[in-house]
Structures are given as C-alpha cells and as structure tokens.
Amino acid sequence: MPEVIFPGPEGRLEGRYHPQKESDAPIAIILHPHPQFGGTMNNKVVYNLHYAFYNMGFTVLRFNFRGVGRSQGEYDQGIGELSDAASALDYLQSMNNNSKHCWVAGFSFGAWIGMQLLMRRPEITGFISVSPPANMYDFSFLAPCPSSGLIINGTGDRVAPPADTKSLVSKLSEQKGITVTHTEIEGADHFFKEPHMDTMIDHVSGYVKRRLTENSR
C-alpha cells in the first residue's frame, strides 16, 4: 500500500492511499480516533474499515491528523483536524476526478470530524460513524444532516454510552429526505475487540453494498 504525503493546512500530512484500477471507482476517506489518546490511522478499527471499503471496490485514503506520526502541526481541538480532513478529501478527489460516489467513515473522534465534513461537502453521498462520542461532543450541527448513513456502536461501550448514541440517532431520524440507519453490536465495547470486529465490519460492508446498488443519497 503506497505511503503518501500530501499538503495540509499546517504542513505535510501522512497517509496510506489504496487506488483501484478503475478510474471511476467510488472514493472513501477513513478518519482515526482522538490524537491525544493514541489515535492514529493504524488503529485497528480504522485499518479494518479501510480494507472493507477497498474490498468493495473503493479507492481509499486514510491519514494521520496533524501532529500524529509524520503529519506536521499539533492537535487543534477538532477545528484543525476538520481542515485536515477537508484537505485529505481534496487530495483524494484531485486524483479521482471521475468518481461518482464519495463516502466518509470515521471512528470515535473521527466520527465526529466526519459528520462535520458532511456539512461542508455536499458531494459526500454516504457516511459511516463508528462509536460516535455523542456524550463528549456536540452533534447539533447536523441540522439538517445532508446525506444518509450508518451509525454503529457496541452495547458494551463505556467510552461513548449507547444511550447517548440512541438519542443522537433519534434526533437525526426526525429529519426528512435522509435515512440514518442505526446498528448496535451486542456485547461489543468502544473498540470492537474480538470477537466483535468482524461482526461490525460485516454490518458496514452489508450497508455500503446495499446503498451502492440503490444509488441513493
């Protein structure tokens, strides 16, 4: 898998880029968990999401937010990280002009950043939010939420309690024109430790495949 370095708002950003042979393949970016709690693009959930999208025919980019790994800059409370994500999407789009579908997937802190990116980028056709920390961050900016997606969490999540995720989903479900699908994995923790990782990835893949055949927003 090619290592890539691309320009971000605060200097270079480090990523892993996995292109398909087809020039019109759909594209996806994968966003990692909190930089100050050990989150990197090589996090297991992020890595597995990356390959799940690649195996479904997507050209995929995952990258390190500023100050992580070889990415320049320093942690910026989510504001700079959102700009990093926008730069990553710019980079991915610049190399894939013919792509018809654009997805964003994020885990934990990355889910929060991904949902904000949705609001800025109308070309995003679908999202995956894994273990969104609705107890720690305000998601009220999703008014209205511009595209349909999947929110997935574990019933045993102690970092982002399931009750907060449910209330986020119920708010989003009141909106017209989009469908937010919610899946809970019985017994899984925040990080989908085994044996729950495969189950989570199977749900994500099933959802994305269904959406791609529907061609809907």
JSON list of C-alpha atoms in Angstrom, two decimals:
[
{"chain": "A", "resi": 1, "resn": "MET", "atom": "CA", "xyz": [0.00, 0.00, 0.00]},
{"chain": "A", "resi": 2, "resn": "PRO", "atom": "CA", "xyz": [1.55, 3.29, -1.09]},
{"chain": "A", "resi": 3, "resn": "GLU", "atom": "CA", "xyz": [2.52, 5.74, 1.62]},
{"chain": "A", "resi": 4, "resn": "VAL", "atom": "CA", "xyz": [1.59, 9.25, 0.57]},
{"chain": "A", "resi": 5, "resn": "ILE", "atom": "CA", "xyz": [2.45, 12.71, 1.84]},
{"chain": "A", "resi": 6, "resn": "PHE", "atom": "CA", "xyz": [0.07, 15.49, 0.82]},
{"chain": "A", "resi": 7, "resn": "PRO", "atom": "CA", "xyz": [-0.30, 19.15, 1.76]},
{"chain": "A", "resi": 8, "resn": "GLY", "atom": "CA", "xyz": [-2.48, 20.05, 4.72]},
{"chain": "A", "resi": 9, "resn": "PRO", "atom": "CA", "xyz": [-3.32, 23.44, 6.24]},
{"chain": "A", "resi": 10, "resn": "GLU", "atom": "CA", "xyz": [-0.41, 23.20, 8.74]},
{"chain": "A", "resi": 11, "resn": "GLY", "atom": "CA", "xyz": [2.16, 21.39, 6.61]},
{"chain": "A", "resi": 12, "resn": "ARG", "atom": "CA", "xyz": [2.50, 17.84, 5.36]},
{"chain": "A", "resi": 13, "resn": "LEU", "atom": "CA", "xyz": [0.01, 15.11, 6.19]},
{"chain": "A", "resi": 14, "resn": "GLU", "atom": "CA", "xyz": [0.92, 11.43, 6.09]},
{"chain": "A", "resi": 15, "resn": "GLY", "atom": "CA", "xyz": [-1.47, 8.89, 4.63]},
{"chain": "A", "resi": 16, "resn": "ARG", "atom": "CA", "xyz": [-1.98, 5.47, 3.07]},
{"chain": "A", "resi": 17, "resn": "TYR", "atom": "CA", "xyz": [-3.57, 5.50, -0.35]},
{"chain": "A", "resi": 18, "resn": "HIS", "atom": "CA", "xyz": [-5.06, 2.43, -1.96]},
{"chain": "A", "resi": 19, "resn": "PRO", "atom": "CA", "xyz": [-6.31, 3.04, -5.53]},
{"chain": "A", "resi": 20, "resn": "GLN", "atom": "CA", "xyz": [-8.46, 0.78, -7.68]},
{"chain": "A", "resi": 21, "resn": "LYS", "atom": "CA", "xyz": [-7.67, 0.10, -11.34]},
{"chain": "A", "resi": 22, "resn": "GLU", "atom": "CA", "xyz": [-11.00, 1.58, -12.49]},
{"chain": "A", "resi": 23, "resn": "SER", "atom": "CA", "xyz": [-10.79, 5.35, -12.92]},
{"chain": "A", "resi": 24, "resn": "ASP", "atom": "CA", "xyz": [-14.44, 5.85, -11.93]},
{"chain": "A", "resi": 25, "resn": "ALA", "atom": "CA", "xyz": [-14.24, 3.79, -8.72]},
{"chain": "A", "resi": 26, "resn": "PRO", "atom": "CA", "xyz": [-16.04, 5.30, -5.71]},
{"chain": "A", "resi": 27, "resn": "ILE", "atom": "CA", "xyz": [-13.78, 7.02, -3.15]},
{"chain": "A", "resi": 28, "resn": "ALA", "atom": "CA", "xyz": [-13.71, 6.94, 0.65]},
{"chain": "A", "resi": 29, "resn": "ILE", "atom": "CA", "xyz": [-11.68, 8.58, 3.41]},
{"chain": "A", "resi": 30, "resn": "ILE", "atom": "CA", "xyz": [-11.29, 6.99, 6.83]},
{"chain": "A", "resi": 31, "resn": "LEU", "atom": "CA", "xyz": [-10.80, 9.16, 9.93]},
{"chain": "A", "resi": 32, "resn": "HIS", "atom": "CA", "xyz": [-8.98, 7.97, 13.05]},
{"chain": "A", "resi": 33, "resn": "PRO", "atom": "CA", "xyz": [-9.80, 8.36, 16.77]},
{"chain": "A", "resi": 34, "resn": "HIS", "atom": "CA", "xyz": [-8.56, 11.03, 19.17]},
{"chain": "A", "resi": 35, "resn": "PRO", "atom": "CA", "xyz": [-4.91, 12.02, 18.61]},
{"chain": "A", "resi": 36, "resn": "GLN", "atom": "CA", "xyz": [-4.35, 12.73, 22.30]},
{"chain": "A", "resi": 37, "resn": "PHE", "atom": "CA", "xyz": [-5.48, 9.25, 23.33]},
{"chain": "A", "resi": 38, "resn": "GLY", "atom": "CA", "xyz": [-3.24, 7.30, 21.00]},
{"chain": "A", "resi": 39, "resn": "GLY", "atom": "CA", "xyz": [-5.45, 7.53, 17.91]},
{"chain": "A", "resi": 40, "resn": "THR", "atom": "CA", "xyz": [-3.65, 7.01, 14.59]},
{"chain": "A", "resi": 41, "resn": "MET", "atom": "CA", "xyz": [-4.52, 5.87, 11.07]},
{"chain": "A", "resi": 42, "resn": "ASN", "atom": "CA", "xyz": [-3.21, 2.41, 12.03]},
{"chain": "A", "resi": 43, "resn": "ASN", "atom": "CA", "xyz": [-5.87, 1.94, 14.71]},
{"chain": "A", "resi": 44, "resn": "LYS", "atom": "CA", "xyz": [-7.47, -1.49, 14.24]},
{"chain": "A", "resi": 45, "resn": "VAL", "atom": "CA", "xyz": [-10.96, -0.19, 13.53]},
{"chain": "A", "resi": 46, "resn": "VAL", "atom": "CA", "xyz": [-9.62, 2.36, 11.02]},
{"chain": "A", "resi": 47, "resn": "TYR", "atom": "CA", "xyz": [-7.41, -0.25, 9.34]},
{"chain": "A", "resi": 48, "resn": "ASN", "atom": "CA", "xyz": [-10.30, -2.71, 9.04]},
{"chain": "A", "resi": 49, "resn": "LEU", "atom": "CA", "xyz": [-12.66, -0.05, 7.69]},
{"chain": "A", "resi": 50, "resn": "HIS", "atom": "CA", "xyz": [-10.01, 0.92, 5.12]},
{"chain": "A", "resi": 51, "resn": "TYR", "atom": "CA", "xyz": [-9.75, -2.62, 3.79]},
{"chain": "A", "resi": 52, "resn": "ALA", "atom": "CA", "xyz": [-13.51, -3.18, 3.94]},
{"chain": "A", "resi": 53, "resn": "PHE", "atom": "CA", "xyz": [-14.03, -0.20, 1.60]},
{"chain": "A", "resi": 54, "resn": "TYR", "atom": "CA", "xyz": [-11.13, -1.27, -0.63]},
{"chain": "A", "resi": 55, "resn": "ASN", "atom": "CA", "xyz": [-12.56, -4.78, -0.93]},
{"chain": "A", "resi": 56, "resn": "MET", "atom": "CA", "xyz": [-15.89, -3.28, -2.01]},
{"chain": "A", "resi": 57, "resn": "GLY", "atom": "CA", "xyz": [-14.19, -1.54, -4.93]},
{"chain": "A", "resi": 58, "resn": "PHE", "atom": "CA", "xyz": [-13.45, 1.86, -3.38]},
{"chain": "A", "resi": 59, "resn": "THR", "atom": "CA", "xyz": [-10.25, 3.86, -3.83]},
{"chain": "A", "resi": 60, "resn": "VAL", "atom": "CA", "xyz": [-9.42, 4.58, -0.18]},
{"chain": "A", "resi": 61, "resn": "LEU", "atom": "CA", "xyz": [-7.33, 7.08, 1.77]},
{"chain": "A", "resi": 62, "resn": "ARG", "atom": "CA", "xyz": [-6.64, 7.03, 5.49]},
{"chain": "A", "resi": 63, "resn": "PHE", "atom": "CA", "xyz": [-4.29, 9.54, 7.05]},
{"chain": "A", "resi": 64, "resn": "ASN", "atom": "CA", "xyz": [-2.86, 10.88, 10.29]},
{"chain": "A", "resi": 65, "resn": "PHE", "atom": "CA", "xyz": [-4.29, 14.11, 11.64]},
{"chain": "A", "resi": 66, "resn": "ARG", "atom": "CA", "xyz": [-1.83, 16.95, 12.35]},
{"chain": "A", "resi": 67, "resn": "GLY", "atom": "CA", "xyz": [0.78, 16.11, 14.98]},
{"chain": "A", "resi": 68, "resn": "VAL", "atom": "CA", "xyz": [0.31, 12.35, 14.63]},
{"chain": "A", "resi": 69, "resn": "GLY", "atom": "CA", "xyz": [3.01, 10.13, 13.09]},
{"chain": "A", "resi": 70, "resn": "ARG", "atom": "CA", "xyz": [4.75, 12.06, 10.32]},
{"chain": "A", "resi": 71, "resn": "SER", "atom": "CA", "xyz": [1.95, 14.61, 9.93]},
{"chain": "A", "resi": 72, "resn": "GLN", "atom": "CA", "xyz": [3.08, 18.15, 10.76]},
{"chain": "A", "resi": 73, "resn": "GLY", "atom": "CA", "xyz": [1.37, 20.57, 13.13]},
{"chain": "A", "resi": 74, "resn": "GLU", "atom": "CA", "xyz": [-0.18, 19.97, 16.53]},
{"chain": "A", "resi": 75, "resn": "TYR", "atom": "CA", "xyz": [-3.54, 18.97, 17.97]},
{"chain": "A", "resi": 76, "resn": "ASP", "atom": "CA", "xyz": [-6.17, 21.68, 17.44]},
{"chain": "A", "resi": 77, "resn": "GLN", "atom": "CA", "xyz": [-9.32, 20.70, 19.40]},
{"chain": "A", "resi": 78, "resn": "GLY", "atom": "CA", "xyz": [-11.00, 19.31, 16.27]},
{"chain": "A", "resi": 79, "resn": "ILE", "atom": "CA", "xyz": [-11.01, 22.61, 14.36]},
{"chain": "A", "resi": 80, "resn": "GLY", "atom": "CA", "xyz": [-7.72, 22.00, 12.58]},
{"chain": "A", "resi": 81, "resn": "GLU", "atom": "CA", "xyz": [-8.49, 18.30, 12.27]},
{"chain": "A", "resi": 82, "resn": "LEU", "atom": "CA", "xyz": [-11.63, 19.14, 10.29]},
{"chain": "A", "resi": 83, "resn": "SER", "atom": "CA", "xyz": [-9.45, 21.23, 7.95]},
{"chain": "A", "resi": 84, "resn": "ASP", "atom": "CA", "xyz": [-7.06, 18.28, 7.66]},
{"chain": "A", "resi": 85, "resn": "ALA", "atom": "CA", "xyz": [-9.96, 16.03, 6.66]},
{"chain": "A", "resi": 86, "resn": "ALA", "atom": "CA", "xyz": [-11.09, 18.56, 4.04]},
{"chain": "A", "resi": 87, "resn": "SER", "atom": "CA", "xyz": [-7.52, 18.66, 2.63]},
{"chain": "A", "resi": 88, "resn": "ALA", "atom": "CA", "xyz": [-7.44, 14.85, 2.53]},
{"chain": "A", "resi": 89, "resn": "LEU", "atom": "CA", "xyz": [-10.70, 14.80, 0.60]},
{"chain": "A", "resi": 90, "resn": "ASP", "atom": "CA", "xyz": [-9.36, 17.45, -1.81]},
{"chain": "A", "resi": 91, "resn": "TYR", "atom": "CA", "xyz": [-6.28, 15.32, -2.39]},
{"chain": "A", "resi": 92, "resn": "LEU", "atom": "CA", "xyz": [-8.34, 12.16, -2.94]},
{"chain": "A", "resi": 93, "resn": "GLN", "atom": "CA", "xyz": [-10.69, 13.93, -5.35]},
{"chain": "A", "resi": 94, "resn": "SER", "atom": "CA", "xyz": [-7.81, 15.51, -7.29]},
{"chain": "A", "resi": 95, "resn": "MET", "atom": "CA", "xyz": [-6.57, 12.02, -8.17]},
{"chain": "A", "resi": 96, "resn": "ASN", "atom": "CA", "xyz": [-10.03, 10.58, -8.87]},
{"chain": "A", "resi": 97, "resn": "ASN", "atom": "CA", "xyz": [-11.92, 13.12, -10.97]},
{"chain": "A", "resi": 98, "resn": "ASN", "atom": "CA", "xyz": [-14.30, 10.54, -12.44]},
{"chain": "A", "resi": 99, "resn": "SER", "atom": "CA", "xyz": [-15.54, 9.09, -9.19]},
{"chain": "A", "resi": 100, "resn": "LYS", "atom": "CA", "xyz": [-19.35, 9.06, -8.85]},
{"chain": "A", "resi": 101, "resn": "HIS", "atom": "CA", "xyz": [-19.58, 8.25, -5.15]},
{"chain": "A", "resi": 102, "resn": "CYS", "atom": "CA", "xyz": [-17.76, 9.77, -2.19]},
{"chain": "A", "resi": 103, "resn": "TRP", "atom": "CA", "xyz": [-18.01, 8.31, 1.31]},
{"chain": "A", "resi": 104, "resn": "VAL", "atom": "CA", "xyz": [-16.55, 9.27, 4.67]},
{"chain": "A", "resi": 105, "resn": "ALA", "atom": "CA", "xyz": [-16.06, 6.82, 7.54]},
{"chain": "A", "resi": 106, "resn": "GLY", "atom": "CA", "xyz": [-14.85, 7.76, 11.00]},
{"chain": "A", "resi": 107, "resn": "PHE", "atom": "CA", "xyz": [-14.24, 6.02, 14.29]},
{"chain": "A", "resi": 108, "resn": "SER", "atom": "CA", "xyz": [-14.89, 7.74, 17.65]},
{"chain": "A", "resi": 109, "resn": "PHE", "atom": "CA", "xyz": [-13.35, 11.27, 17.44]},
{"chain": "A", "resi": 110, "resn": "GLY", "atom": "CA", "xyz": [-13.02, 10.57, 13.69]},
{"chain": "A", "resi": 111, "resn": "ALA", "atom": "CA", "xyz": [-16.78, 10.00, 13.50]},
{"chain": "A", "resi": 112, "resn": "TRP", "atom": "CA", "xyz": [-17.36, 13.48, 14.95]},
{"chain": "A", "resi": 113, "resn": "ILE", "atom": "CA", "xyz": [-14.94, 15.02, 12.41]},
{"chain": "A", "resi": 114, "resn": "GLY", "atom": "CA", "xyz": [-16.53, 13.00, 9.60]},
{"chain": "A", "resi": 115, "resn": "MET", "atom": "CA", "xyz": [-20.02, 14.24, 10.43]},
{"chain": "A", "resi": 116, "resn": "GLN", "atom": "CA", "xyz": [-18.76, 17.84, 10.35]},
{"chain": "A", "resi": 117, "resn": "LEU", "atom": "CA", "xyz": [-17.13, 17.21, 6.99]},
{"chain": "A", "resi": 118, "resn": "LEU", "atom": "CA", "xyz": [-20.52, 16.07, 5.67]},
{"chain": "A", "resi": 119, "resn": "MET", "atom": "CA", "xyz": [-21.92, 19.51, 6.41]},
{"chain": "A", "resi": 120, "resn": "ARG", "atom": "CA", "xyz": [-19.18, 21.20, 4.38]},
{"chain": "A", "resi": 121, "resn": "ARG", "atom": "CA", "xyz": [-19.06, 18.87, 1.41]},
{"chain": "A", "resi": 122, "resn": "PRO", "atom": "CA", "xyz": [-22.33, 18.23, -0.42]},
{"chain": "A", "resi": 123, "resn": "GLU", "atom": "CA", "xyz": [-20.63, 15.73, -2.73]},
{"chain": "A", "resi": 124, "resn": "ILE", "atom": "CA", "xyz": [-20.41, 13.18, 0.12]},
{"chain": "A", "resi": 125, "resn": "THR", "atom": "CA", "xyz": [-23.04, 10.56, -0.68]},
{"chain": "A", "resi": 126, "resn": "GLY", "atom": "CA", "xyz": [-22.81, 8.39, 2.42]},
{"chain": "A", "resi": 127, "resn": "PHE", "atom": "CA", "xyz": [-21.23, 8.12, 5.85]},
{"chain": "A", "resi": 128, "resn": "ILE", "atom": "CA", "xyz": [-20.25, 5.50, 8.40]},
{"chain": "A", "resi": 129, "resn": "SER", "atom": "CA", "xyz": [-19.93, 6.64, 12.02]},
{"chain": "A", "resi": 130, "resn": "VAL", "atom": "CA", "xyz": [-18.44, 4.00, 14.30]},
{"chain": "A", "resi": 131, "resn": "SER", "atom": "CA", "xyz": [-18.82, 4.60, 18.06]},
{"chain": "A", "resi": 132, "resn": "PRO", "atom": "CA", "xyz": [-19.62, 8.33, 17.72]},
{"chain": "A", "resi": 133, "resn": "PRO", "atom": "CA", "xyz": [-18.84, 10.05, 21.07]},
{"chain": "A", "resi": 134, "resn": "ALA", "atom": "CA", "xyz": [-22.19, 11.82, 21.39]},
{"chain": "A", "resi": 135, "resn": "ASN", "atom": "CA", "xyz": [-21.59, 12.18, 25.14]},
{"chain": "A", "resi": 136, "resn": "MET", "atom": "CA", "xyz": [-18.40, 14.22, 24.62]},
{"chain": "A", "resi": 137, "resn": "TYR", "atom": "CA", "xyz": [-19.08, 16.30, 21.53]},
{"chain": "A", "resi": 138, "resn": "ASP", "atom": "CA", "xyz": [-21.97, 18.37, 20.27]},
{"chain": "A", "resi": 139, "resn": "PHE", "atom": "CA", "xyz": [-23.52, 16.89, 17.14]},
{"chain": "A", "resi": 140, "resn": "SER", "atom": "CA", "xyz": [-26.28, 19.51, 16.88]},
{"chain": "A", "resi": 141, "resn": "PHE", "atom": "CA", "xyz": [-24.62, 21.00, 13.78]},
{"chain": "A", "resi": 142, "resn": "LEU", "atom": "CA", "xyz": [-26.29, 18.17, 11.81]},
{"chain": "A", "resi": 143, "resn": "ALA", "atom": "CA", "xyz": [-29.33, 20.29, 11.05]},
{"chain": "A", "resi": 144, "resn": "PRO", "atom": "CA", "xyz": [-30.20, 19.14, 8.56]},
{"chain": "A", "resi": 145, "resn": "CYS", "atom": "CA", "xyz": [-27.95, 16.14, 8.07]},
{"chain": "A", "resi": 146, "resn": "PRO", "atom": "CA", "xyz": [-27.16, 16.23, 4.32]},
{"chain": "A", "resi": 147, "resn": "SER", "atom": "CA", "xyz": [-26.78, 12.54, 3.50]},
{"chain": "A", "resi": 148, "resn": "SER", "atom": "CA", "xyz": [-27.85, 9.12, 4.66]},
{"chain": "A", "resi": 149, "resn": "GLY", "atom": "CA", "xyz": [-25.52, 6.88, 6.60]},
{"chain": "A", "resi": 150, "resn": "LEU", "atom": "CA", "xyz": [-24.91, 4.21, 9.20]},
{"chain": "A", "resi": 151, "resn": "ILE", "atom": "CA", "xyz": [-24.23, 4.80, 12.88]},
{"chain": "A", "resi": 152, "resn": "ILE", "atom": "CA", "xyz": [-22.86, 1.69, 14.55]},
{"chain": "A", "resi": 153, "resn": "ASN", "atom": "CA", "xyz": [-21.90, 1.11, 18.17]},
{"chain": "A", "resi": 154, "resn": "GLY", "atom": "CA", "xyz": [-21.49, -1.62, 20.77]},
{"chain": "A", "resi": 155, "resn": "THR", "atom": "CA", "xyz": [-23.94, -2.22, 23.62]},
{"chain": "A", "resi": 156, "resn": "GLY", "atom": "CA", "xyz": [-20.95, -2.53, 25.99]},
{"chain": "A", "resi": 157, "resn": "ASP", "atom": "CA", "xyz": [-19.38, 0.81, 25.03]},
{"chain": "A", "resi": 158, "resn": "ARG", "atom": "CA", "xyz": [-18.24, 2.61, 28.20]},
{"chain": "A", "resi": 159, "resn": "VAL", "atom": "CA", "xyz": [-16.44, 5.43, 26.38]},
{"chain": "A", "resi": 160, "resn": "ALA", "atom": "CA", "xyz": [-19.47, 6.62, 24.40]},
{"chain": "A", "resi": 161, "resn": "PRO", "atom": "CA", "xyz": [-22.52, 5.19, 26.20]},
{"chain": "A", "resi": 162, "resn": "PRO", "atom": "CA", "xyz": [-25.19, 3.62, 23.94]},
{"chain": "A", "resi": 163, "resn": "ALA", "atom": "CA", "xyz": [-27.93, 5.84, 25.44]},
{"chain": "A", "resi": 164, "resn": "ASP", "atom": "CA", "xyz": [-26.23, 8.97, 24.06]},
{"chain": "A", "resi": 165, "resn": "THR", "atom": "CA", "xyz": [-25.83, 7.35, 20.65]},
{"chain": "A", "resi": 166, "resn": "LYS", "atom": "CA", "xyz": [-29.53, 6.42, 20.64]},
{"chain": "A", "resi": 167, "resn": "SER", "atom": "CA", "xyz": [-30.56, 9.97, 21.42]},
{"chain": "A", "resi": 168, "resn": "LEU", "atom": "CA", "xyz": [-28.32, 11.27, 18.58]},
{"chain": "A", "resi": 169, "resn": "VAL", "atom": "CA", "xyz": [-29.90, 8.77, 16.18]},
{"chain": "A", "resi": 170, "resn": "SER", "atom": "CA", "xyz": [-33.43, 9.68, 17.23]},
{"chain": "A", "resi": 171, "resn": "LYS", "atom": "CA", "xyz": [-32.74, 13.39, 16.59]},
{"chain": "A", "resi": 172, "resn": "LEU", "atom": "CA", "xyz": [-31.31, 12.61, 13.14]},
{"chain": "A", "resi": 173, "resn": "SER", "atom": "CA", "xyz": [-34.20, 10.28, 12.34]},
{"chain": "A", "resi": 174, "resn": "GLU", "atom": "CA", "xyz": [-36.67, 13.16, 12.59]},
{"chain": "A", "resi": 175, "resn": "GLN", "atom": "CA", "xyz": [-35.09, 14.79, 9.54]},
{"chain": "A", "resi": 176, "resn": "LYS", "atom": "CA", "xyz": [-36.69, 14.43, 6.14]},
{"chain": "A", "resi": 177, "resn": "GLY", "atom": "CA", "xyz": [-35.03, 13.26, 2.95]},
{"chain": "A", "resi": 178, "resn": "ILE", "atom": "CA", "xyz": [-32.33, 11.11, 4.52]},
{"chain": "A", "resi": 179, "resn": "THR", "atom": "CA", "xyz": [-32.25, 7.80, 6.36]},
{"chain": "A", "resi": 180, "resn": "VAL", "atom": "CA", "xyz": [-29.94, 7.23, 9.29]},
{"chain": "A", "resi": 181, "resn": "THR", "atom": "CA", "xyz": [-29.55, 3.51, 9.93]},
{"chain": "A", "resi": 182, "resn": "HIS", "atom": "CA", "xyz": [-28.56, 2.50, 13.45]},
{"chain": "A", "resi": 183, "resn": "THR", "atom": "CA", "xyz": [-26.96, -0.83, 14.31]},
{"chain": "A", "resi": 184, "resn": "GLU", "atom": "CA", "xyz": [-25.90, -1.96, 17.78]},
{"chain": "A", "resi": 185, "resn": "ILE", "atom": "CA", "xyz": [-23.48, -4.87, 18.16]},
{"chain": "A", "resi": 186, "resn": "GLU", "atom": "CA", "xyz": [-24.45, -6.90, 21.23]},
{"chain": "A", "resi": 187, "resn": "GLY", "atom": "CA", "xyz": [-21.66, -7.05, 23.82]},
{"chain": "A", "resi": 188, "resn": "ALA", "atom": "CA", "xyz": [-19.12, -5.01, 21.82]},
{"chain": "A", "resi": 189, "resn": "ASP", "atom": "CA", "xyz": [-17.03, -2.34, 23.55]},
{"chain": "A", "resi": 190, "resn": "HIS", "atom": "CA", "xyz": [-15.90, 1.01, 22.10]},
{"chain": "A", "resi": 191, "resn": "PHE", "atom": "CA", "xyz": [-13.05, -0.60, 20.16]},
{"chain": "A", "resi": 192, "resn": "PHE", "atom": "CA", "xyz": [-14.89, -3.71, 18.92]},
{"chain": "A", "resi": 193, "resn": "LYS", "atom": "CA", "xyz": [-12.35, -6.04, 20.46]},
{"chain": "A", "resi": 194, "resn": "GLU", "atom": "CA", "xyz": [-12.58, -9.62, 19.24]},
{"chain": "A", "resi": 195, "resn": "PRO", "atom": "CA", "xyz": [-14.83, -11.36, 18.51]},
{"chain": "A", "resi": 196, "resn": "HIS", "atom": "CA", "xyz": [-16.82, -8.23, 17.58]},
{"chain": "A", "resi": 197, "resn": "MET", "atom": "CA", "xyz": [-14.60, -6.61, 14.93]},
{"chain": "A", "resi": 198, "resn": "ASP", "atom": "CA", "xyz": [-15.65, -8.95, 12.12]},
{"chain": "A", "resi": 199, "resn": "THR", "atom": "CA", "xyz": [-19.32, -8.54, 13.02]},
{"chain": "A", "resi": 200, "resn": "MET", "atom": "CA", "xyz": [-19.03, -4.76, 12.89]},
{"chain": "A", "resi": 201, "resn": "ILE", "atom": "CA", "xyz": [-17.18, -4.81, 9.55]},
{"chain": "A", "resi": 202, "resn": "ASP", "atom": "CA", "xyz": [-19.77, -7.25, 8.10]},
{"chain": "A", "resi": 203, "resn": "HIS", "atom": "CA", "xyz": [-22.56, -4.81, 9.04]},
{"chain": "A", "resi": 204, "resn": "VAL", "atom": "CA", "xyz": [-20.67, -1.88, 7.50]},
{"chain": "A", "resi": 205, "resn": "SER", "atom": "CA", "xyz": [-19.98, -3.81, 4.28]},
{"chain": "A", "resi": 206, "resn": "GLY", "atom": "CA", "xyz": [-23.57, -5.00, 4.01]},
{"chain": "A", "resi": 207, "resn": "TYR", "atom": "CA", "xyz": [-24.86, -1.46, 4.46]},
{"chain": "A", "resi": 208, "resn": "VAL", "atom": "CA", "xyz": [-22.47, 0.12, 1.93]},
{"chain": "A", "resi": 209, "resn": "LYS", "atom": "CA", "xyz": [-23.11, -2.57, -0.70]},
{"chain": "A", "resi": 210, "resn": "ARG", "atom": "CA", "xyz": [-26.85, -2.05, -0.34]},
{"chain": "A", "resi": 211, "resn": "ARG", "atom": "CA", "xyz": [-26.50, 1.71, -0.72]},
{"chain": "A", "resi": 212, "resn": "LEU", "atom": "CA", "xyz": [-24.29, 1.39, -3.79]},
{"chain": "A", "resi": 213, "resn": "THR", "atom": "CA", "xyz": [-26.89, -0.75, -5.56]},
{"chain": "A", "resi": 214, "resn": "GLU", "atom": "CA", "xyz": [-29.67, 1.69, -4.64]},
{"chain": "A", "resi": 215, "resn": "ASN", "atom": "CA", "xyz": [-27.71, 4.70, -5.97]},
{"chain": "A", "resi": 216, "resn": "SER", "atom": "CA", "xyz": [-29.50, 6.85, -3.40]},
{"chain": "A", "resi": 217, "resn": "ARG", "atom": "CA", "xyz": [-28.31, 9.68, -1.21]}
]
